[in-house]
Short mmCIF file of N, CA and C in Angstrom, two decimals:
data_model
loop_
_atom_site.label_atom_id
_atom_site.label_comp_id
_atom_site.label_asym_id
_atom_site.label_seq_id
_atom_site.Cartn_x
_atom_site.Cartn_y
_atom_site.Cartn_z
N UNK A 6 1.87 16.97 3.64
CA UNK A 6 0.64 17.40 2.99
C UNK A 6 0.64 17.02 1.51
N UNK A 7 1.84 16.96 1.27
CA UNK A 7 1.94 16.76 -0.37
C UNK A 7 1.06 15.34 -0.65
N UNK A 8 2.18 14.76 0.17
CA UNK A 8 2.50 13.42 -0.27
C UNK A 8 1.01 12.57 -0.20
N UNK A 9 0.06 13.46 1.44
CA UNK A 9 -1.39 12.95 1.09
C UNK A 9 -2.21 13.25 -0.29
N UNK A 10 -2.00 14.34 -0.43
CA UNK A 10 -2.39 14.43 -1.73
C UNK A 10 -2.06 13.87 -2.47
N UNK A 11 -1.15 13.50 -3.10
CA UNK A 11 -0.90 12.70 -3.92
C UNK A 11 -1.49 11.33 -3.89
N UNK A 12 -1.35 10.75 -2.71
CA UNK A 12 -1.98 9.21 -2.27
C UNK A 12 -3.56 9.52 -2.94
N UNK A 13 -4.55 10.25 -2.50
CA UNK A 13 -5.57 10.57 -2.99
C UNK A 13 -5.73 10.80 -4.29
N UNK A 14 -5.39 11.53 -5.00
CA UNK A 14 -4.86 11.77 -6.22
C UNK A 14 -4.49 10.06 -7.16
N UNK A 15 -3.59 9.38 -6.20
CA UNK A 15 -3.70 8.22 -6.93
C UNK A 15 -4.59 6.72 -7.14
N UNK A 16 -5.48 7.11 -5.39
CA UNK A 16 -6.44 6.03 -5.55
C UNK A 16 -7.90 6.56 -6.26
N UNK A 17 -8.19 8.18 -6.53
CA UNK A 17 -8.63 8.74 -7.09
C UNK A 17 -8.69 7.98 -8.65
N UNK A 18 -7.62 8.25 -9.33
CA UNK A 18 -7.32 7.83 -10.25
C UNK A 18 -7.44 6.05 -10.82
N UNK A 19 -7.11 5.36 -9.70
CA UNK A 19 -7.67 4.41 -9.69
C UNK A 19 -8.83 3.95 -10.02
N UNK A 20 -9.79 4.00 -9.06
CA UNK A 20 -11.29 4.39 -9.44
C UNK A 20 -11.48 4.27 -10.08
N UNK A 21 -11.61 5.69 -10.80
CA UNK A 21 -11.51 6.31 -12.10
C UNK A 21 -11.42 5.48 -13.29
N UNK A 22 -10.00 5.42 -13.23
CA UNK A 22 -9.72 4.07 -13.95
C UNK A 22 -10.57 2.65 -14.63
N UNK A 23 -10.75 2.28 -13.00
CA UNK A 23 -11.40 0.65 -13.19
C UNK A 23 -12.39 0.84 -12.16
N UNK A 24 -13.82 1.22 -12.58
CA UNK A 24 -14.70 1.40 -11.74
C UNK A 24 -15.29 0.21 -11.46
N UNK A 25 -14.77 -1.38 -11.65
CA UNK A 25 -15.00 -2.38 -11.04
C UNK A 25 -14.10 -2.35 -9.46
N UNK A 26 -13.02 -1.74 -9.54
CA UNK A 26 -11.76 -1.70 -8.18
C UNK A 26 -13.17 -1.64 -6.82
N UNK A 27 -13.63 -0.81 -6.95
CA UNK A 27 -14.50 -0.52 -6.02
C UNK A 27 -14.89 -2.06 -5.37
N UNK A 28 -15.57 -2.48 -6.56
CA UNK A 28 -16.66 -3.55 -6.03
C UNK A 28 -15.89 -5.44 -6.29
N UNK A 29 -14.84 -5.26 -6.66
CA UNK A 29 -14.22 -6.89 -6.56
C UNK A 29 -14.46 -7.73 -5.56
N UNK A 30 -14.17 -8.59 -5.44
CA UNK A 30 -14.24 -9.83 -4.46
C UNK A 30 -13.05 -9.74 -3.81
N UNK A 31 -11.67 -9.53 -3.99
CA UNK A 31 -11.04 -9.30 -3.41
C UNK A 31 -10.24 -8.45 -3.48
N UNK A 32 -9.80 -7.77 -2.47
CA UNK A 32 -8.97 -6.42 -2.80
C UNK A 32 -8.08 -6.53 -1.62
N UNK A 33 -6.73 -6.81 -2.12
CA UNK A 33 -5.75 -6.28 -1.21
C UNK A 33 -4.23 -5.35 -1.76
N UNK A 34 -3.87 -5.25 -0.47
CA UNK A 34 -3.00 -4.22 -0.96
C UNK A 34 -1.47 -3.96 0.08
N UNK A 35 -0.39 -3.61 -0.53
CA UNK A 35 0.91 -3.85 -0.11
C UNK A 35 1.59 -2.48 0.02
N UNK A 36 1.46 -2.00 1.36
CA UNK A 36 2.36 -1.09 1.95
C UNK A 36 3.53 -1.18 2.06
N UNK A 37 4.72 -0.18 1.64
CA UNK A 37 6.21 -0.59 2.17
C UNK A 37 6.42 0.64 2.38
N UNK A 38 6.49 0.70 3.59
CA UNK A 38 7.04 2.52 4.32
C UNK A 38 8.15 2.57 5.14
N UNK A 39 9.28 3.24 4.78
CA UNK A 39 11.11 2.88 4.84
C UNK A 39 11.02 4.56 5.29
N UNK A 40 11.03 4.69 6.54
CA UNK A 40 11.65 5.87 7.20
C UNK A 40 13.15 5.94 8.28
N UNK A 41 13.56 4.88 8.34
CA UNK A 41 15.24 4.72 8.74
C UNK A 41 16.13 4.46 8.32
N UNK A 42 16.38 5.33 7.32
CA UNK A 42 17.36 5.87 6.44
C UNK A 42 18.58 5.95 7.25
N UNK A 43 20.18 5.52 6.97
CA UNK A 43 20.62 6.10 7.94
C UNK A 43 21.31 7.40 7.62
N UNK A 44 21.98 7.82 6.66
CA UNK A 44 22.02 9.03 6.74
C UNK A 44 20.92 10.17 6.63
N UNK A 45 19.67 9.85 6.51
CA UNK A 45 18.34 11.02 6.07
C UNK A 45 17.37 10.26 7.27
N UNK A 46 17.13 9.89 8.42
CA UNK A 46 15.69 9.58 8.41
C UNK A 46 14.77 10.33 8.05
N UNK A 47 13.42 9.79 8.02
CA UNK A 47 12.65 10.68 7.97
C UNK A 47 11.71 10.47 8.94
N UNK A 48 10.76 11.17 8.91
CA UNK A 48 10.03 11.27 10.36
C UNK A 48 8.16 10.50 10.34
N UNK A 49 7.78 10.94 9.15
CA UNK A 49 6.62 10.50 8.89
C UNK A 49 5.82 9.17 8.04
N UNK A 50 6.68 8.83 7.14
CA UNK A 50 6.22 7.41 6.18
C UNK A 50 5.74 6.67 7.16
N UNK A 51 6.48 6.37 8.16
CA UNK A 51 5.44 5.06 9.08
C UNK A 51 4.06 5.06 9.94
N UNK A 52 3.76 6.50 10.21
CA UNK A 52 2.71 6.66 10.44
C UNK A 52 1.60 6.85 9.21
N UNK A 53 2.02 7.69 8.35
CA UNK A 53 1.33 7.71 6.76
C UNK A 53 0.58 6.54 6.69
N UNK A 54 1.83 5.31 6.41
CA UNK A 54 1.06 4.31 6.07
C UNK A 54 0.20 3.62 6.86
N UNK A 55 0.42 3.59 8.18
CA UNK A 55 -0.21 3.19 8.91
C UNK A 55 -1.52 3.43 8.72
N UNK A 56 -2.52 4.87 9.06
CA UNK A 56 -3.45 6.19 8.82
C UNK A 56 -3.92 5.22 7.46
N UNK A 57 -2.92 5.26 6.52
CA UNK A 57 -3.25 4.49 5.48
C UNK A 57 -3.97 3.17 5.40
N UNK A 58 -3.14 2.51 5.97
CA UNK A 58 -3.54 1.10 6.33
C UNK A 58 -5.10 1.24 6.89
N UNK A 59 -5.06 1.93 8.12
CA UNK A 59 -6.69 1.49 8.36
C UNK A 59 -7.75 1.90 7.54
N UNK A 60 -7.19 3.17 6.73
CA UNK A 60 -8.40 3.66 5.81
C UNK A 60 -8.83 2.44 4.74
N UNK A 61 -7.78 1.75 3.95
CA UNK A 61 -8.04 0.59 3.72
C UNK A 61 -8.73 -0.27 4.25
N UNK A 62 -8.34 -0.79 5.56
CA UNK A 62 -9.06 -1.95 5.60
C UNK A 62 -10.51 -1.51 6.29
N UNK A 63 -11.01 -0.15 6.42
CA UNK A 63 -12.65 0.24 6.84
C UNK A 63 -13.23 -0.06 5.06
N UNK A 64 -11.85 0.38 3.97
CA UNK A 64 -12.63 0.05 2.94
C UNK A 64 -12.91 -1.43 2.47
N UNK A 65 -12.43 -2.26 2.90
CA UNK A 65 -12.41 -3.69 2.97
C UNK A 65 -11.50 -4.48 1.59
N UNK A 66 -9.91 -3.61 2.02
CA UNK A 66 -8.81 -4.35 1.91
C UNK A 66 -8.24 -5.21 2.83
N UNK A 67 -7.40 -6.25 2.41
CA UNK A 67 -6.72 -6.82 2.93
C UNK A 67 -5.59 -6.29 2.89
N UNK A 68 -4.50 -5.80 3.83
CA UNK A 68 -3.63 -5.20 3.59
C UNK A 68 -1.69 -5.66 4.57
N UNK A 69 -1.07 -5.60 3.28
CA UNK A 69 0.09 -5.98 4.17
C UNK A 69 1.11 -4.99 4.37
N UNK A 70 1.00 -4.29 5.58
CA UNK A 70 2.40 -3.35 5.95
C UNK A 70 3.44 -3.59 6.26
N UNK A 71 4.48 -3.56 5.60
CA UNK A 71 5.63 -3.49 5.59
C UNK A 71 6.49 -2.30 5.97
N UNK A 72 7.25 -2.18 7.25
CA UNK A 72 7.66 -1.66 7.82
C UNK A 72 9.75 -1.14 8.06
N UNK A 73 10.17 -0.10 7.05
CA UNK A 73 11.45 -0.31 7.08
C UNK A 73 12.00 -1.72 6.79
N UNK A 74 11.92 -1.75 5.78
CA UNK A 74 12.40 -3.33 5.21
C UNK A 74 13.46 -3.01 4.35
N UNK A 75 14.47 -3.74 4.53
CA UNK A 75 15.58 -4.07 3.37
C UNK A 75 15.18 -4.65 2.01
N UNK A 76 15.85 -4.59 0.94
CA UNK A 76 15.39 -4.84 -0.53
C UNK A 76 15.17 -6.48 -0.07
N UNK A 77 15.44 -7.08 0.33
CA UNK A 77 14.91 -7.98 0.48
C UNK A 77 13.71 -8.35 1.50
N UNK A 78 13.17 -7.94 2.34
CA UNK A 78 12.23 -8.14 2.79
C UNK A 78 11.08 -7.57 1.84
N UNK A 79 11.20 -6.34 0.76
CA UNK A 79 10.69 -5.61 0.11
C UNK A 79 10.05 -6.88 -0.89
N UNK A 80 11.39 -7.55 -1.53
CA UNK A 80 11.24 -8.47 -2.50
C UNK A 80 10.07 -9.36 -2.08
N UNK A 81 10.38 -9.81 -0.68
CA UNK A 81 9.62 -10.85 -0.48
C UNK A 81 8.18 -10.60 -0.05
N UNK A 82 7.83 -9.54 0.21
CA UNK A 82 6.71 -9.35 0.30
C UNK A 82 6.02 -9.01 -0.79
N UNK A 83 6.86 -8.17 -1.78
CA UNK A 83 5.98 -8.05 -3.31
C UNK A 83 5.60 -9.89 -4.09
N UNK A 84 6.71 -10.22 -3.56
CA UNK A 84 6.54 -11.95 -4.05
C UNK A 84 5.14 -12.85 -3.25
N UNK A 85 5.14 -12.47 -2.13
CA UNK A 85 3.98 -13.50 -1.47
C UNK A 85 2.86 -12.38 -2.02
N UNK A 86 2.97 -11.23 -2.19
CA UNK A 86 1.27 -10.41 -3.02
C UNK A 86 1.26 -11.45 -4.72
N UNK A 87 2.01 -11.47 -5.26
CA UNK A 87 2.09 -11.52 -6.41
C UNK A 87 1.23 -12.98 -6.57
N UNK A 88 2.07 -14.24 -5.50
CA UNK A 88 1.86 -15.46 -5.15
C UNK A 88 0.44 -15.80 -5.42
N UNK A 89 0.10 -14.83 -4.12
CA UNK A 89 -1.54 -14.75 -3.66
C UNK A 89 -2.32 -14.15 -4.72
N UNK A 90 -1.95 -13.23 -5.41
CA UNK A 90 -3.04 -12.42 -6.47
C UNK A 90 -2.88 -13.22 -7.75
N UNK A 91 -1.95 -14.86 -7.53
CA UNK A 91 -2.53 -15.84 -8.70
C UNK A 91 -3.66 -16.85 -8.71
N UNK A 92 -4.03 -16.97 -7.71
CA UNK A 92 -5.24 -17.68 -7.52
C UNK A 92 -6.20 -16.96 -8.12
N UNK A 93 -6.28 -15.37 -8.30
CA UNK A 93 -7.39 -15.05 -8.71
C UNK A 93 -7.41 -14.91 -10.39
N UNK A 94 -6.76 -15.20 -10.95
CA UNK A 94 -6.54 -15.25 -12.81
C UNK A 94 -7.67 -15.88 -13.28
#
């Protein structure tokens, strides 16, 4: 419950923020939700983001989920967003 709140709370803030976010030409966005921990799993991040994910893309993100990834799969997916969000400069 928190943690939704918070998510809200931060695209809230967003908004807020840059009341162009709303209306850009392109908007995407990079999920990384790591719930197989091995000493802690946890039970919920992968559905979160998921729930997440589609609320996004009804809002018309493009969105990449990343699923229990090692620092390197992490890396490489913040790298191909980064890649892609240079065409738009």
């Amino acid at each position: 419950m928190k943690r939704r709140i918070f998510i809200a709370v931060f695209f809230l803030t967003l908004i807020i923020i840059s009341p162009g976010f709303l209306f850009a030409e392109s908007r995407n966005a990079l999920l990384i939700a790591n719930a197989a921990y091995t000493n802690a799993p946890l039970s919920t991040p992968i559905q979160e983001a998921r729930g997440l994910k589609q609320s996004l893309v009804k809002l018309g993100f493009n969105v990449t989920l990343v699923e229990n990834a090692d620092i390197n799969a992490m890396e490489k997916a913040s790298d191909e967003l980064a890649e892609f969000l240079k065409c738009f400069k």
